[in-house]
Amino acid sequence: MIHQLTLLFIGATEIIFVLFIVVLVFGADKLPEIARGLGKGMRQIKDATNDIKNEVTKSAKENNIIDKDTTKNIQDEINKVKDDLEDFTGSLKRNK
């Protein structure tokens, strides 16, 4: 059974056909410019989402919604309990 690459329910042959049409319409010399523009657009979207995330985090810290020290302490306690549990279950597994 042959497995083909599928991307958004589009097979490899359809992707190749679409790329062929793009080359015919825009020309091979315009493809790097198009790819560069798409890359810049994706970078701007990523930067915008990071800015939004930083603003939300900053606002939460200012309003004492998120306390990093408290969450770090809780995570440390969870990790300690997890390690103790692994030690306990590890000794049980070895004794079987």
JSON list of C-alpha atoms in Angstrom, two decimals:
[
{"chain": "A", "resi": 1, "resn": "MET", "atom": "CA", "xyz": [0.00, 0.00, 0.00]},
{"chain": "A", "resi": 2, "resn": "ILE", "atom": "CA", "xyz": [1.46, 3.36, -1.03]},
{"chain": "A", "resi": 3, "resn": "HIS", "atom": "CA", "xyz": [1.08, 6.28, 1.38]},
{"chain": "A", "resi": 4, "resn": "GLN", "atom": "CA", "xyz": [1.09, 9.72, -0.21]},
{"chain": "A", "resi": 5, "resn": "LEU", "atom": "CA", "xyz": [1.87, 13.01, 1.44]},
{"chain": "A", "resi": 6, "resn": "THR", "atom": "CA", "xyz": [-1.38, 14.74, 2.36]},
{"chain": "A", "resi": 7, "resn": "LEU", "atom": "CA", "xyz": [-1.59, 18.32, 3.50]},
{"chain": "A", "resi": 8, "resn": "LEU", "atom": "CA", "xyz": [-5.04, 19.64, 4.34]},
{"chain": "A", "resi": 9, "resn": "PHE", "atom": "CA", "xyz": [-6.61, 16.75, 2.43]},
{"chain": "A", "resi": 10, "resn": "ILE", "atom": "CA", "xyz": [-4.59, 17.60, -0.68]},
{"chain": "A", "resi": 11, "resn": "GLY", "atom": "CA", "xyz": [-2.40, 14.90, -2.20]},
{"chain": "A", "resi": 12, "resn": "ALA", "atom": "CA", "xyz": [1.16, 15.29, -3.48]},
{"chain": "A", "resi": 13, "resn": "THR", "atom": "CA", "xyz": [0.06, 15.41, -7.11]},
{"chain": "A", "resi": 14, "resn": "GLU", "atom": "CA", "xyz": [-2.35, 18.26, -6.39]},
{"chain": "A", "resi": 15, "resn": "ILE", "atom": "CA", "xyz": [0.36, 20.21, -4.56]},
{"chain": "A", "resi": 16, "resn": "ILE", "atom": "CA", "xyz": [2.75, 19.75, -7.50]},
{"chain": "A", "resi": 17, "resn": "PHE", "atom": "CA", "xyz": [0.00, 20.86, -9.91]},
{"chain": "A", "resi": 18, "resn": "VAL", "atom": "CA", "xyz": [-0.73, 23.99, -7.86]},
{"chain": "A", "resi": 19, "resn": "LEU", "atom": "CA", "xyz": [2.99, 24.84, -7.70]},
{"chain": "A", "resi": 20, "resn": "PHE", "atom": "CA", "xyz": [3.22, 24.37, -11.48]},
{"chain": "A", "resi": 21, "resn": "ILE", "atom": "CA", "xyz": [0.30, 26.77, -12.01]},
{"chain": "A", "resi": 22, "resn": "VAL", "atom": "CA", "xyz": [1.91, 29.31, -9.63]},
{"chain": "A", "resi": 23, "resn": "VAL", "atom": "CA", "xyz": [5.15, 29.16, -11.63]},
{"chain": "A", "resi": 24, "resn": "LEU", "atom": "CA", "xyz": [3.20, 29.64, -14.87]},
{"chain": "A", "resi": 25, "resn": "VAL", "atom": "CA", "xyz": [1.19, 32.59, -13.54]},
{"chain": "A", "resi": 26, "resn": "PHE", "atom": "CA", "xyz": [3.90, 34.49, -11.65]},
{"chain": "A", "resi": 27, "resn": "GLY", "atom": "CA", "xyz": [7.06, 33.24, -13.34]},
{"chain": "A", "resi": 28, "resn": "ALA", "atom": "CA", "xyz": [10.11, 31.69, -11.77]},
{"chain": "A", "resi": 29, "resn": "ASP", "atom": "CA", "xyz": [11.78, 35.07, -11.20]},
{"chain": "A", "resi": 30, "resn": "LYS", "atom": "CA", "xyz": [8.91, 36.33, -9.00]},
{"chain": "A", "resi": 31, "resn": "LEU", "atom": "CA", "xyz": [8.72, 33.27, -6.72]},
{"chain": "A", "resi": 32, "resn": "PRO", "atom": "CA", "xyz": [11.56, 34.40, -4.37]},
{"chain": "A", "resi": 33, "resn": "GLU", "atom": "CA", "xyz": [9.85, 37.78, -3.93]},
{"chain": "A", "resi": 34, "resn": "ILE", "atom": "CA", "xyz": [6.54, 36.09, -3.15]},
{"chain": "A", "resi": 35, "resn": "ALA", "atom": "CA", "xyz": [8.20, 33.71, -0.67]},
{"chain": "A", "resi": 36, "resn": "ARG", "atom": "CA", "xyz": [10.05, 36.61, 0.96]},
{"chain": "A", "resi": 37, "resn": "GLY", "atom": "CA", "xyz": [6.79, 38.55, 1.32]},
{"chain": "A", "resi": 38, "resn": "LEU", "atom": "CA", "xyz": [5.05, 35.54, 2.85]},
{"chain": "A", "resi": 39, "resn": "GLY", "atom": "CA", "xyz": [7.96, 35.07, 5.25]},
{"chain": "A", "resi": 40, "resn": "LYS", "atom": "CA", "xyz": [7.85, 38.71, 6.34]},
{"chain": "A", "resi": 41, "resn": "GLY", "atom": "CA", "xyz": [4.09, 38.47, 6.85]},
{"chain": "A", "resi": 42, "resn": "MET", "atom": "CA", "xyz": [4.41, 35.35, 8.96]},
{"chain": "A", "resi": 43, "resn": "ARG", "atom": "CA", "xyz": [7.18, 37.00, 11.01]},
{"chain": "A", "resi": 44, "resn": "GLN", "atom": "CA", "xyz": [4.98, 40.05, 11.64]},
{"chain": "A", "resi": 45, "resn": "ILE", "atom": "CA", "xyz": [2.14, 37.80, 12.79]},
{"chain": "A", "resi": 46, "resn": "LYS", "atom": "CA", "xyz": [4.50, 35.94, 15.13]},
{"chain": "A", "resi": 47, "resn": "ASP", "atom": "CA", "xyz": [5.86, 39.22, 16.54]},
{"chain": "A", "resi": 48, "resn": "ALA", "atom": "CA", "xyz": [2.34, 40.56, 17.04]},
{"chain": "A", "resi": 49, "resn": "THR", "atom": "CA", "xyz": [1.24, 37.44, 18.93]},
{"chain": "A", "resi": 50, "resn": "ASN", "atom": "CA", "xyz": [4.36, 37.62, 21.11]},
{"chain": "A", "resi": 51, "resn": "ASP", "atom": "CA", "xyz": [3.64, 41.30, 21.85]},
{"chain": "A", "resi": 52, "resn": "ILE", "atom": "CA", "xyz": [0.06, 40.47, 22.82]},
{"chain": "A", "resi": 53, "resn": "LYS", "atom": "CA", "xyz": [1.26, 37.62, 25.03]},
{"chain": "A", "resi": 54, "resn": "ASN", "atom": "CA", "xyz": [3.80, 39.88, 26.73]},
{"chain": "A", "resi": 55, "resn": "GLU", "atom": "CA", "xyz": [1.20, 42.60, 27.31]},
{"chain": "A", "resi": 56, "resn": "VAL", "atom": "CA", "xyz": [-1.25, 40.12, 28.83]},
{"chain": "A", "resi": 57, "resn": "THR", "atom": "CA", "xyz": [1.46, 38.70, 31.09]},
{"chain": "A", "resi": 58, "resn": "LYS", "atom": "CA", "xyz": [2.59, 42.20, 32.10]},
{"chain": "A", "resi": 59, "resn": "SER", "atom": "CA", "xyz": [-0.96, 43.26, 32.87]},
{"chain": "A", "resi": 60, "resn": "ALA", "atom": "CA", "xyz": [-1.57, 40.11, 34.88]},
{"chain": "A", "resi": 61, "resn": "LYS", "atom": "CA", "xyz": [1.58, 40.74, 36.93]},
{"chain": "A", "resi": 62, "resn": "GLU", "atom": "CA", "xyz": [0.58, 44.36, 37.58]},
{"chain": "A", "resi": 63, "resn": "ASN", "atom": "CA", "xyz": [-2.84, 43.25, 38.81]},
{"chain": "A", "resi": 64, "resn": "ASN", "atom": "CA", "xyz": [-1.33, 40.41, 40.88]},
{"chain": "A", "resi": 65, "resn": "ILE", "atom": "CA", "xyz": [-3.20, 37.82, 38.90]},
{"chain": "A", "resi": 66, "resn": "ILE", "atom": "CA", "xyz": [-0.04, 35.86, 38.19]},
{"chain": "A", "resi": 67, "resn": "ASP", "atom": "CA", "xyz": [2.62, 35.49, 40.84]},
{"chain": "A", "resi": 68, "resn": "LYS", "atom": "CA", "xyz": [5.66, 33.77, 39.34]},
{"chain": "A", "resi": 69, "resn": "ASP", "atom": "CA", "xyz": [7.18, 32.95, 42.73]},
{"chain": "A", "resi": 70, "resn": "THR", "atom": "CA", "xyz": [4.03, 31.20, 43.91]},
{"chain": "A", "resi": 71, "resn": "THR", "atom": "CA", "xyz": [3.66, 29.21, 40.69]},
{"chain": "A", "resi": 72, "resn": "LYS", "atom": "CA", "xyz": [7.35, 28.26, 40.84]},
{"chain": "A", "resi": 73, "resn": "ASN", "atom": "CA", "xyz": [6.97, 27.06, 44.43]},
{"chain": "A", "resi": 74, "resn": "ILE", "atom": "CA", "xyz": [3.91, 25.03, 43.54]},
{"chain": "A", "resi": 75, "resn": "GLN", "atom": "CA", "xyz": [5.71, 23.51, 40.54]},
{"chain": "A", "resi": 76, "resn": "ASP", "atom": "CA", "xyz": [8.69, 22.62, 42.76]},
{"chain": "A", "resi": 77, "resn": "GLU", "atom": "CA", "xyz": [6.38, 20.87, 45.25]},
{"chain": "A", "resi": 78, "resn": "ILE", "atom": "CA", "xyz": [4.66, 18.98, 42.44]},
{"chain": "A", "resi": 79, "resn": "ASN", "atom": "CA", "xyz": [8.03, 17.86, 41.11]},
{"chain": "A", "resi": 80, "resn": "LYS", "atom": "CA", "xyz": [9.10, 16.68, 44.59]},
{"chain": "A", "resi": 81, "resn": "VAL", "atom": "CA", "xyz": [5.92, 14.63, 44.99]},
{"chain": "A", "resi": 82, "resn": "LYS", "atom": "CA", "xyz": [6.34, 13.23, 41.49]},
{"chain": "A", "resi": 83, "resn": "ASP", "atom": "CA", "xyz": [9.94, 12.20, 42.24]},
{"chain": "A", "resi": 84, "resn": "ASP", "atom": "CA", "xyz": [8.91, 10.58, 45.54]},
{"chain": "A", "resi": 85, "resn": "LEU", "atom": "CA", "xyz": [6.12, 8.71, 43.77]},
{"chain": "A", "resi": 86, "resn": "GLU", "atom": "CA", "xyz": [8.50, 7.51, 41.05]},
{"chain": "A", "resi": 87, "resn": "ASP", "atom": "CA", "xyz": [10.96, 6.32, 43.71]},
{"chain": "A", "resi": 88, "resn": "PHE", "atom": "CA", "xyz": [8.17, 4.44, 45.49]},
{"chain": "A", "resi": 89, "resn": "THR", "atom": "CA", "xyz": [6.71, 2.86, 42.35]},
{"chain": "A", "resi": 90, "resn": "GLY", "atom": "CA", "xyz": [10.21, 2.06, 41.08]},
{"chain": "A", "resi": 91, "resn": "SER", "atom": "CA", "xyz": [10.95, 0.03, 44.20]},
{"chain": "A", "resi": 92, "resn": "LEU", "atom": "CA", "xyz": [7.61, -1.77, 43.83]},
{"chain": "A", "resi": 93, "resn": "LYS", "atom": "CA", "xyz": [8.33, -2.64, 40.22]},
{"chain": "A", "resi": 94, "resn": "ARG", "atom": "CA", "xyz": [11.76, -4.06, 41.10]},
{"chain": "A", "resi": 95, "resn": "ASN", "atom": "CA", "xyz": [10.33, -6.30, 43.83]},
{"chain": "A", "resi": 96, "resn": "LYS", "atom": "CA", "xyz": [7.83, -8.05, 41.54]}
]
